[in-house]
Short mmCIF file of C-alpha atoms in Angstrom, two decimals:
data_model
loop_
_atom_site.label_atom_id
_atom_site.label_comp_id
_atom_site.label_asym_id
_atom_site.label_seq_id
_atom_site.Cartn_x
_atom_site.Cartn_y
_atom_site.Cartn_z
CA MET Q 1 0.00 0.00 0.00
CA GLN Q 2 1.32 3.36 -0.96
CA ILE Q 3 1.41 5.85 1.84
CA PRO Q 4 0.77 9.41 0.64
CA SER Q 5 3.51 11.80 1.39
CA PRO Q 6 2.70 14.52 3.91
CA THR Q 7 1.53 17.84 2.56
CA LEU Q 8 4.37 20.30 2.46
CA LEU Q 9 3.64 23.62 4.28
CA ALA Q 10 4.06 26.78 2.28
CA PRO Q 11 6.97 28.95 3.34
CA GLN Q 12 6.09 31.52 6.00
CA HIS Q 13 7.99 34.45 4.61
CA PRO Q 14 5.16 35.83 2.39
CA ALA Q 15 2.78 36.02 5.39
CA ALA Q 16 5.47 37.56 7.52
CA ALA Q 17 6.13 40.15 4.82
CA LEU Q 18 2.41 41.01 4.73
CA ASP Q 19 2.40 41.34 8.49
CA ARG Q 20 5.30 43.77 8.30
CA LEU Q 21 3.46 45.69 5.55
CA GLY Q 22 0.35 45.86 7.73
CA ASP Q 23 2.43 47.04 10.70
CA GLU Q 24 3.97 49.77 8.57
CA ILE Q 25 0.50 50.94 7.46
CA ALA Q 26 -0.73 51.07 11.09
CA GLU Q 27 2.44 52.85 12.30
CA LEU Q 28 2.36 55.44 9.53
CA SER Q 29 -1.33 56.08 10.14
CA ALA Q 30 -0.61 56.76 13.80
CA HIS Q 31 2.20 59.15 12.75
CA LEU Q 32 -0.28 60.96 10.49
CA ASP Q 33 -2.78 61.26 13.36
CA ALA Q 34 -0.05 62.67 15.62
CA ALA Q 35 0.85 65.18 12.87
CA THR Q 36 -2.87 66.02 12.53
CA ALA Q 37 -2.93 66.94 16.25
CA ARG Q 38 -0.13 69.47 15.59
CA LEU Q 39 -1.96 70.70 12.51
CA LEU Q 40 -5.15 71.29 14.54
CA GLU Q 41 -3.16 73.10 17.20
CA LEU Q 42 -1.72 75.44 14.55
CA ILE Q 43 -5.21 75.98 13.08
CA ARG Q 44 -6.62 76.84 16.51
CA GLU Q 45 -3.86 79.41 17.14
CA PHE Q 46 -4.14 80.82 13.62
CA ASP Q 47 -7.93 81.12 14.03
CA ALA Q 48 -7.72 82.75 17.49
CA ARG Q 49 -5.17 85.32 16.28
CA GLY Q 50 -7.25 86.18 13.19
CA GLY Q 51 -4.50 85.21 10.73
CA TRP Q 52 -7.17 84.39 8.16
CA ASN Q 53 -8.56 87.93 8.23
CA THR Q 54 -6.70 89.02 5.14
CA GLY Q 55 -9.78 89.36 2.97
CA PHE Q 56 -11.30 85.98 3.86
CA CYS Q 57 -14.58 85.70 5.70
CA SER Q 58 -13.50 82.79 7.99
CA CYS Q 59 -10.65 80.51 8.87
CA ALA Q 60 -12.35 77.69 6.92
CA ALA Q 61 -12.45 79.86 3.77
CA TRP Q 62 -8.73 80.61 4.14
CA LEU Q 63 -7.94 76.89 4.62
CA SER Q 64 -9.97 76.03 1.55
CA TRP Q 65 -7.92 78.52 -0.50
CA ARG Q 66 -4.48 77.99 1.07
CA VAL Q 67 -4.48 74.24 1.76
CA GLY Q 68 -6.94 73.05 -0.89
CA LEU Q 69 -9.45 71.48 1.51
CA ASP Q 70 -13.09 71.20 0.59
CA LEU Q 71 -14.95 73.98 2.40
CA GLY Q 72 -17.03 71.49 4.42
CA ALA Q 73 -13.88 69.58 5.47
CA ALA Q 74 -12.18 72.89 6.35
CA ARG Q 75 -15.09 73.91 8.58
CA GLU Q 76 -14.88 70.54 10.32
CA ARG Q 77 -11.13 70.99 10.93
CA VAL Q 78 -11.73 74.36 12.47
CA ARG Q 79 -14.57 73.00 14.66
CA VAL Q 80 -12.43 70.12 15.90
CA ALA Q 81 -9.46 72.41 16.48
CA ARG Q 82 -11.56 74.79 18.58
CA ALA Q 83 -13.13 71.93 20.56
CA LEU Q 84 -9.73 70.38 21.39
CA GLY Q 85 -8.71 73.66 22.99
CA THR Q 86 -11.00 72.73 25.92
CA LEU Q 87 -10.43 68.96 25.74
CA PRO Q 88 -6.78 68.41 26.71
CA LEU Q 89 -7.09 64.64 27.20
CA LEU Q 90 -8.42 64.00 23.74
CA ALA Q 91 -5.88 66.41 22.22
CA GLU Q 92 -3.02 64.63 24.02
CA ALA Q 93 -4.23 61.17 22.90
CA LEU Q 94 -4.44 62.35 19.30
CA GLY Q 95 -0.97 63.96 19.60
CA ARG Q 96 0.52 60.60 20.71
CA GLY Q 97 -1.16 58.76 17.86
CA GLU Q 98 -3.32 56.75 20.26
CA LEU Q 99 -6.62 57.94 18.77
CA SER Q 100 -7.38 58.41 15.11
CA TYR Q 101 -8.64 61.75 13.79
CA ALA Q 102 -11.93 60.01 12.82
CA LYS Q 103 -12.50 59.00 16.45
CA VAL Q 104 -11.55 62.42 17.82
CA ARG Q 105 -13.74 64.20 15.29
CA ALA Q 106 -16.73 62.13 16.43
CA LEU Q 107 -16.00 62.49 20.14
CA THR Q 108 -15.62 66.28 19.97
CA ARG Q 109 -19.26 66.51 18.92
CA VAL Q 110 -20.43 65.56 22.43
CA ALA Q 111 -17.42 65.76 24.75
CA THR Q 112 -17.19 68.36 27.49
CA PRO Q 113 -14.39 68.91 30.05
CA GLU Q 114 -16.55 66.98 32.51
CA THR Q 115 -17.14 63.98 30.26
CA GLU Q 116 -13.98 63.75 28.12
CA ALA Q 117 -12.24 61.27 30.43
CA ARG Q 118 -14.91 58.61 30.00
CA LEU Q 119 -15.29 59.36 26.32
CA LEU Q 120 -11.55 58.99 25.94
CA GLY Q 121 -11.98 55.48 27.30
CA VAL Q 122 -14.63 54.86 24.63
CA GLY Q 123 -12.17 55.96 21.94
CA ARG Q 124 -9.36 53.76 23.19
CA ALA Q 125 -11.49 50.68 23.65
CA GLY Q 126 -13.74 50.76 20.60
CA THR Q 127 -13.38 50.95 16.88
CA ALA Q 128 -14.32 54.05 14.91
CA ALA Q 129 -17.70 52.42 14.12
CA HIS Q 130 -18.26 51.80 17.85
CA VAL Q 131 -17.39 55.42 18.62
CA GLU Q 132 -19.82 56.76 16.02
CA ARG Q 133 -22.61 54.60 17.48
CA ILE Q 134 -21.89 55.71 21.00
CA VAL Q 135 -21.79 59.37 19.93
CA ARG Q 136 -25.15 59.01 18.16
CA GLY Q 137 -26.67 57.50 21.29
CA TRP Q 138 -25.07 60.16 23.48
CA ARG Q 139 -26.54 62.92 21.32
CA CYS Q 140 -29.99 61.29 21.62
CA VAL Q 141 -29.71 61.51 25.41
CA ASP Q 142 -28.55 65.13 25.09
CA ARG Q 143 -31.56 65.92 22.88
CA ARG Q 144 -33.91 64.29 25.38
CA ALA Q 145 -32.35 66.32 28.21
CA GLU Q 146 -32.70 69.44 26.06
CA ALA Q 147 -36.32 68.58 25.37
CA ARG Q 148 -36.96 68.19 29.10
CA GLU Q 149 -35.38 71.58 29.74
CA THR Q 150 -37.46 73.17 26.94
CA LYS Q 151 -40.59 71.63 28.38
CA ARG Q 152 -39.73 72.92 31.86
CA ARG Q 153 -39.01 76.38 30.52
CA HIS Q 154 -42.28 76.33 28.54
CA ALA Q 155 -44.22 75.40 31.66
CA SER Q 156 -42.66 78.30 33.57
CA ARG Q 157 -43.94 80.94 31.14
CA ALA Q 158 -46.19 83.47 32.82
CA LEU Q 159 -47.49 87.04 32.64
CA HIS Q 160 -48.69 88.67 35.85
CA VAL Q 161 -50.88 91.76 35.59
CA TYR Q 162 -52.07 93.64 38.68
CA HIS Q 163 -53.02 97.11 39.85
CA ASP Q 164 -50.61 99.03 42.04
CA GLU Q 165 -51.71 101.21 44.93
CA ASP Q 166 -51.91 104.36 42.79
CA GLY Q 167 -54.00 102.58 40.13
CA MET Q 168 -51.18 101.98 37.64
CA VAL Q 169 -51.16 98.55 36.00
CA VAL Q 170 -47.97 96.56 36.67
CA LEU Q 171 -46.72 93.79 34.37
CA ARG Q 172 -44.28 91.13 35.34
CA GLY Q 173 -43.65 87.94 33.38
CA ARG Q 174 -41.44 85.33 31.76
CA LEU Q 175 -41.63 84.62 28.04
CA GLU Q 176 -40.03 81.90 26.00
CA PRO Q 177 -37.00 83.20 24.03
CA GLU Q 178 -38.67 83.23 20.63
CA VAL Q 179 -41.82 84.88 22.01
CA GLY Q 180 -39.69 87.43 23.83
CA ALA Q 181 -37.80 88.22 20.62
CA LEU Q 182 -41.10 88.69 18.82
CA LEU Q 183 -42.34 91.04 21.49
CA LEU Q 184 -39.13 93.09 21.34
CA GLN Q 185 -39.44 93.40 17.57
CA ALA Q 186 -43.08 94.50 17.88
CA LEU Q 187 -42.20 97.04 20.56
CA ALA Q 188 -39.41 98.43 18.40
CA ALA Q 189 -41.82 98.79 15.45
CA ALA Q 190 -44.39 100.48 17.68
CA ARG Q 191 -41.80 102.87 19.13
CA GLU Q 192 -40.72 103.82 15.62
CA SER Q 193 -44.33 104.43 14.62
CA LEU Q 194 -44.90 106.69 17.65
CA TYR Q 195 -41.64 108.53 16.96
CA GLN Q 196 -42.66 109.23 13.37
CA ARG Q 197 -46.04 110.52 14.51
CA ALA Q 198 -44.47 112.75 17.15
CA ARG Q 199 -41.94 114.02 14.60
CA GLY Q 200 -44.74 114.91 12.18
CA ARG Q 201 -46.68 116.78 14.84
CA ALA Q 202 -43.58 118.64 16.00
CA GLY Q 203 -42.73 119.70 12.47
CA ALA Q 204 -46.26 121.03 11.94
CA THR Q 205 -46.55 122.96 15.21
CA ALA Q 206 -43.08 123.93 16.38
CA GLY Q 207 -41.69 127.32 15.44
CA PRO Q 208 -38.14 128.07 14.51
CA GLY Q 209 -35.78 126.73 17.13
CA GLY Q 210 -38.68 125.08 18.98
CA VAL Q 211 -37.96 121.95 20.94
CA SER Q 212 -40.13 119.35 22.60
CA ALA Q 213 -41.24 120.21 26.08
CA GLU Q 214 -40.64 116.63 27.30
CA THR Q 215 -38.09 114.01 26.39
CA SER Q 216 -39.27 110.47 27.14
CA THR Q 217 -37.04 107.77 28.55
CA VAL Q 218 -36.64 104.44 26.80
CA ALA Q 219 -38.78 102.76 29.45
CA GLN Q 220 -41.53 105.36 28.91
CA GLU Q 221 -41.36 104.87 25.18
CA ARG Q 222 -41.74 101.10 25.61
CA ALA Q 223 -44.78 101.66 27.80
CA ASP Q 224 -46.34 103.85 25.09
CA ALA Q 225 -45.40 101.29 22.46
CA LEU Q 226 -47.12 98.50 24.38
CA GLY Q 227 -50.28 100.63 24.48
CA LEU Q 228 -50.09 101.10 20.74
CA LEU Q 229 -49.69 97.34 20.26
CA ALA Q 230 -52.81 96.69 22.30
CA GLU Q 231 -54.77 99.38 20.40
CA THR Q 232 -53.77 98.14 16.97
CA ALA Q 233 -54.47 94.55 17.95
CA LEU Q 234 -58.03 95.55 18.78
CA HIS Q 235 -58.55 97.80 15.75
CA HIS Q 236 -56.08 97.33 12.92
CA GLY Q 237 -52.54 96.21 12.28
CA LEU Q 238 -49.47 98.35 12.41
CA ASP Q 239 -48.63 100.02 9.10
CA PRO Q 240 -44.92 99.37 8.51
CA GLY Q 241 -45.00 100.81 5.00
CA ALA Q 242 -45.09 99.26 1.58
CA PRO Q 243 -43.37 95.86 1.43
CA GLY Q 244 -40.87 97.09 -1.17
CA GLU Q 245 -39.74 99.94 1.04
CA ARG Q 246 -39.88 98.24 4.39
CA TYR Q 247 -36.34 96.93 4.59
CA GLN Q 248 -34.46 99.62 2.65
CA VAL Q 249 -31.61 101.51 4.28
CA VAL Q 250 -31.67 105.17 3.29
CA VAL Q 251 -28.42 107.16 3.37
CA HIS Q 252 -28.20 110.92 2.82
CA VAL Q 253 -24.78 111.95 1.52
CA ASP Q 254 -23.52 115.20 -0.01
CA ALA Q 255 -22.09 114.98 -3.51
CA GLY Q 256 -18.75 116.42 -2.38
CA ALA Q 257 -18.31 113.85 0.40
CA LEU Q 258 -19.28 111.08 -1.99
CA ALA Q 259 -16.69 112.13 -4.52
CA ASP Q 260 -13.93 112.66 -1.92
CA PRO Q 261 -14.12 111.20 1.62
CA GLU Q 262 -11.76 113.97 2.80
CA GLN Q 263 -14.25 116.69 1.85
CA PRO Q 264 -16.72 118.02 4.45
CA GLY Q 265 -20.35 117.08 4.08
CA GLN Q 266 -23.07 114.96 5.60
CA SER Q 267 -23.17 111.19 5.36
CA VAL Q 268 -26.01 110.03 7.59
CA LEU Q 269 -28.63 107.30 7.80
CA GLU Q 270 -32.31 108.21 7.65
CA GLY Q 271 -32.54 108.32 11.45
CA GLY Q 272 -29.61 110.74 11.71
CA THR Q 273 -26.83 108.26 12.57
CA ARG Q 274 -23.59 109.29 10.92
CA VAL Q 275 -21.71 106.75 8.80
CA SER Q 276 -18.36 107.24 7.14
CA ALA Q 277 -18.21 108.71 3.67
CA GLU Q 278 -16.44 105.55 2.50
CA THR Q 279 -19.41 103.50 3.72
CA SER Q 280 -21.70 105.72 1.68
CA ARG Q 281 -19.44 105.21 -1.34
CA ARG Q 282 -19.72 101.42 -0.91
CA LEU Q 283 -23.52 101.57 -0.62
CA ALA Q 284 -23.70 103.87 -3.64
CA CYS Q 285 -21.75 101.40 -5.79
CA ASP Q 286 -24.85 99.29 -6.30
CA ALA Q 287 -28.04 100.92 -5.06
CA SER Q 288 -31.05 103.00 -5.97
CA ARG Q 289 -30.11 106.64 -6.42
CA VAL Q 290 -32.19 109.77 -5.97
CA VAL Q 291 -30.51 113.14 -6.66
CA MET Q 292 -31.78 116.11 -4.65
CA ARG Q 293 -30.60 119.65 -5.24
CA HIS Q 294 -30.75 122.37 -2.55
CA ASP Q 295 -30.10 126.07 -2.64
CA GLY Q 296 -27.50 127.90 -0.55
CA GLU Q 297 -29.84 127.98 2.45
CA GLY Q 298 -30.54 124.30 2.39
CA ARG Q 299 -34.03 124.47 0.87
CA LEU Q 300 -34.96 121.68 -1.54
CA ARG Q 301 -35.10 122.99 -5.08
CA GLU Q 302 -35.24 119.90 -7.26
CA ILE Q 303 -35.60 116.13 -6.82
CA GLY Q 304 -34.89 113.60 -9.52
CA ALA Q 305 -36.43 110.26 -10.27
CA ARG Q 306 -35.06 107.15 -8.60
CA THR Q 307 -32.67 105.21 -10.81
CA ARG Q 308 -30.56 102.12 -10.39
CA THR Q 309 -26.79 102.66 -10.35
CA ILE Q 310 -26.36 99.49 -12.42
CA PRO Q 311 -29.18 98.90 -14.96
CA PRO Q 312 -30.81 95.43 -14.94
CA ALA Q 313 -29.48 94.47 -18.40
CA LEU Q 314 -25.90 95.35 -17.39
CA ARG Q 315 -26.32 93.49 -14.10
CA ARG Q 316 -27.32 90.31 -15.99
CA ALA Q 317 -24.20 90.58 -18.16
CA LEU Q 318 -22.08 91.20 -15.06
CA HIS Q 319 -23.41 88.11 -13.33
CA HIS Q 320 -22.95 86.06 -16.49
CA ARG Q 321 -19.28 87.14 -16.77
CA ASP Q 322 -18.12 87.02 -13.12
CA GLN Q 323 -20.24 84.10 -11.81
CA GLY Q 324 -19.71 85.23 -8.21
CA CYS Q 325 -17.35 87.23 -5.96
CA ARG Q 326 -14.04 87.88 -7.75
CA PHE Q 327 -11.92 88.15 -4.61
CA PRO Q 328 -9.26 85.39 -4.67
CA GLY Q 329 -10.50 82.25 -2.98
CA CYS Q 330 -14.12 83.43 -2.47
CA GLY Q 331 -16.55 82.89 -5.32
CA LEU Q 332 -19.65 83.50 -3.18
CA ARG Q 333 -22.80 83.79 -5.28
CA PHE Q 334 -24.55 86.53 -3.26
CA THR Q 335 -22.78 89.60 -4.55
CA GLN Q 336 -22.91 93.36 -5.13
CA GLY Q 337 -21.63 95.36 -8.08
CA HIS Q 338 -18.45 97.32 -7.43
CA HIS Q 339 -17.21 100.25 -9.51
CA LEU Q 340 -13.45 99.90 -9.95
CA ARG Q 341 -13.41 103.68 -10.45
CA HIS Q 342 -16.34 105.08 -8.53
CA TRP Q 343 -19.06 106.77 -10.59
CA ALA Q 344 -18.80 109.79 -8.28
CA HIS Q 345 -15.24 110.20 -9.64
CA GLY Q 346 -16.49 109.98 -13.20
CA GLY Q 347 -16.05 106.29 -13.52
CA PRO Q 348 -18.41 104.81 -16.15
CA THR Q 349 -21.02 102.22 -15.31
CA THR Q 350 -19.75 99.78 -17.91
CA LEU Q 351 -18.86 96.12 -17.82
CA SER Q 352 -15.13 96.85 -17.87
CA ASN Q 353 -15.42 99.14 -14.85
CA LEU Q 354 -17.48 96.74 -12.78
CA ALA Q 355 -16.75 93.63 -10.76
CA LEU Q 356 -18.85 91.43 -8.49
CA LEU Q 357 -17.85 91.31 -4.80
CA CYS Q 358 -19.61 89.72 -1.90
CA ARG Q 359 -20.70 91.97 1.00
CA ARG Q 360 -17.58 91.02 3.07
CA HIS Q 361 -15.08 91.76 0.33
CA HIS Q 362 -16.95 94.83 -0.91
CA ARG Q 363 -16.49 96.26 2.58
CA ALA Q 364 -12.81 95.18 2.57
CA VAL Q 365 -12.19 97.11 -0.64
CA HIS Q 366 -13.94 100.30 0.51
CA GLU Q 367 -13.40 100.48 4.30
CA GLU Q 368 -10.47 98.20 5.05
CA GLY Q 369 -7.86 99.47 2.60
CA TYR Q 370 -7.89 96.63 0.06
CA GLN Q 371 -7.42 97.74 -3.56
CA VAL Q 372 -8.61 96.26 -6.83
CA ALA Q 373 -7.72 97.28 -10.36
CA ARG Q 374 -8.14 95.84 -13.83
CA LEU Q 375 -4.89 95.07 -15.65
CA PRO Q 376 -4.39 95.73 -19.37
CA ASP Q 377 -5.13 92.06 -20.15
CA GLY Q 378 -8.52 92.34 -18.37
CA ALA Q 379 -7.56 90.37 -15.27
CA LEU Q 380 -8.30 91.79 -11.81
CA GLN Q 381 -5.44 92.43 -9.36
CA PHE Q 382 -6.24 92.68 -5.65
CA ARG Q 383 -3.80 94.18 -3.16
CA ARG Q 384 -3.69 94.09 0.60
CA PRO Q 385 -3.73 97.36 2.62
CA ASP Q 386 0.09 97.27 2.72
CA GLY Q 387 0.27 97.07 -1.05
CA ARG Q 388 1.22 93.38 -1.32
CA PRO Q 389 -0.72 91.51 -4.02
CA VAL Q 390 -3.29 88.89 -3.06
CA PRO Q 391 -2.37 85.88 -5.25
CA GLU Q 392 -5.16 84.26 -7.20
CA ALA Q 393 -3.78 80.85 -6.13
CA PRO Q 394 -1.59 80.21 -3.05
CA PRO Q 395 2.10 79.47 -3.51
CA PRO Q 396 3.06 75.77 -3.33
CA SER Q 397 4.22 74.50 0.06
CA LYS Q 398 7.74 73.14 0.52
CA VAL Q 399 7.85 69.35 1.00
CA PRO Q 400 10.99 67.52 2.15
CA GLY Q 401 12.46 64.91 -0.17
CA ASP Q 402 11.43 62.04 2.12
CA PRO Q 403 8.34 63.32 3.98
CA ILE Q 404 7.77 60.02 5.87
CA LYS Q 405 11.32 60.00 7.24
CA ALA Q 406 10.98 63.64 8.19
CA LEU Q 407 7.67 62.94 9.95
CA ARG Q 408 9.11 60.07 11.96
CA ALA Q 409 12.24 62.05 12.84
CA GLY Q 410 10.12 64.97 14.02
CA HIS Q 411 8.06 62.76 16.33
CA ASP Q 412 11.17 61.04 17.68
CA SER Q 413 12.69 64.44 18.52
CA GLN Q 414 9.52 65.30 20.48
CA GLY Q 415 9.64 62.06 22.40
CA ILE Q 416 6.55 60.64 20.75
CA ARG Q 417 7.02 56.89 20.44
CA ILE Q 418 4.70 55.39 17.84
CA GLY Q 419 4.53 51.74 16.82
CA SER Q 420 2.17 49.48 14.89
CA ARG Q 421 0.03 48.88 18.02
CA THR Q 422 -0.18 52.50 19.22
CA ALA Q 423 -3.66 53.19 17.86
CA CYS Q 424 -4.98 49.63 18.17
CA ALA Q 425 -8.42 49.51 19.83
CA GLY Q 426 -8.92 47.42 22.97
CA TRP Q 427 -11.97 45.67 21.51
CA LEU Q 428 -11.85 41.86 21.78
CA GLY Q 429 -14.92 41.16 19.69
CA GLU Q 430 -17.68 41.59 22.31
CA ARG Q 431 -21.13 42.65 21.17
CA LEU Q 432 -21.76 46.37 21.72
CA ASN Q 433 -25.11 47.23 23.37
CA VAL Q 434 -25.34 50.95 22.76
CA GLY Q 435 -28.31 51.54 25.06
CA TRP Q 436 -26.64 49.97 28.08
CA ALA Q 437 -23.33 51.64 27.27
CA ILE Q 438 -25.00 55.05 27.23
CA ASP Q 439 -26.79 54.26 30.49
CA VAL Q 440 -23.44 53.52 32.08
CA LEU Q 441 -21.45 56.38 30.53
CA HIS Q 442 -23.73 59.39 30.13
CA PRO Q 443 -24.15 61.46 33.32
CA LEU Q 444 -27.73 62.40 32.39
CA ALA Q 445 -28.93 58.91 31.36
CA GLN Q 446 -31.74 57.42 33.41
CA ARG Q 447 -31.53 53.71 33.98
CA SER Q 448 -34.95 52.30 33.23
CA ARG Q 449 -34.09 48.60 33.49
CA PRO Q 450 -32.22 46.47 36.06
CA CYS Q 451 -28.59 45.45 35.47
CA ARG Q 452 -28.39 42.11 33.75
CA PRO Q 453 -25.09 40.42 32.86
CA ALA Q 454 -26.20 39.89 29.25
CA LEU Q 455 -26.72 43.61 28.86
CA ALA Q 456 -23.67 44.66 30.82
CA LEU Q 457 -21.45 42.41 28.71
CA GLY Q 458 -22.06 44.67 25.72
CA ALA Q 459 -20.52 47.66 27.50
CA LEU Q 460 -17.73 45.70 29.22
CA PHE Q 461 -15.05 46.57 26.74
CA LEU Q 462 -15.97 50.23 27.02
CA LEU Q 463 -15.75 50.13 30.80
CA ARG Q 464 -12.30 48.57 30.55
CA GLY Q 465 -11.20 51.60 28.56
CA CYS Q 466 -12.84 54.04 31.03
CA SER Q 467 -11.41 52.49 34.20
#
């Protein structure tokens, strides 16, 4: 009988090589997470010191332009960077490569200085999927707690009305925030209506140099406004004006001040509040315009028809050409027309003398010292207040010849020891019971069921990490 020869085992070196490859992947990933911690620290400092405020509306917008991040990812980096400023344990774990950025990003959505220690245990013990599930459950408990607080606050609303000893009616109450905001808006509208009425009566009856015999305090004006609200509620609604005029901002500016901010002349809002002449120039770039002519004694002699600074047909062409804000790195779609040479200086309202800017960058060009000019080839050139040009695209960053070696050397010099097991989760394969884990971990969770070993087993690996 022929005895079959034993099966020869395959050499072990291919598997060992794959293990080494996997270890290298895990180690390099931990190095990248440690480098991400430093990156977030730099972003937090840059954001706090306003380094992005060089024509950009936010730190995320600057990151999108300078680093090439998607705007949503940039906002998330800034959010996590700010959160880690108050969460030193999570920041330190990320800096040592013990937690991945994905875990830290999830944990910072719910962590507070009081709860970060136990949530750090969750991150060390569980996988990224476990952490996401725990965070979702944690946020549900937070929402329930918020709902309980909202319900309690709603139940405490009250308005007490009673007569004082002298017959005056006294009001005292508590309103929900949104109701209180509505009341404040209504009182402001009623005060404005009363002010306009009083102004009209004073203009009709007061002689030259006449002044009102009584100046009301703000509290008195609010009391009168509340009476007007009650009256109009019983009879008719407040008349805020035609819908097209209701939200317009009216600025009165002298032609001389508009042409040259250094020249004397008025530049005031409708209510009399002074604004800078440069602000008036910005508003006049793209607005409705009414020209009024006065004689030497200030009497109105002539008033022209209202016209648009930029006609509708030209505006359509401008939007078709620019497709959004032209400031480098912006591109926002909600824009205003800007005259490169202001029309008050004789600049024409033509396509070549116009550019679209968002509200933020329009203000930067007028009031913050930024400059914009069209070059002979038709391109726009923006300059900072110190005269340095704002590049259309950021300059490329310097990268060492062997970035991985440089990264490892940098961490070694800082005493950060990273290996293939540094970021390995403590999970041993147990089933995760999210409900029980949240009951154990969340300080606001209410246990509604007795402790049973089968349920507790699901949170065991989390408790190992938290202990």
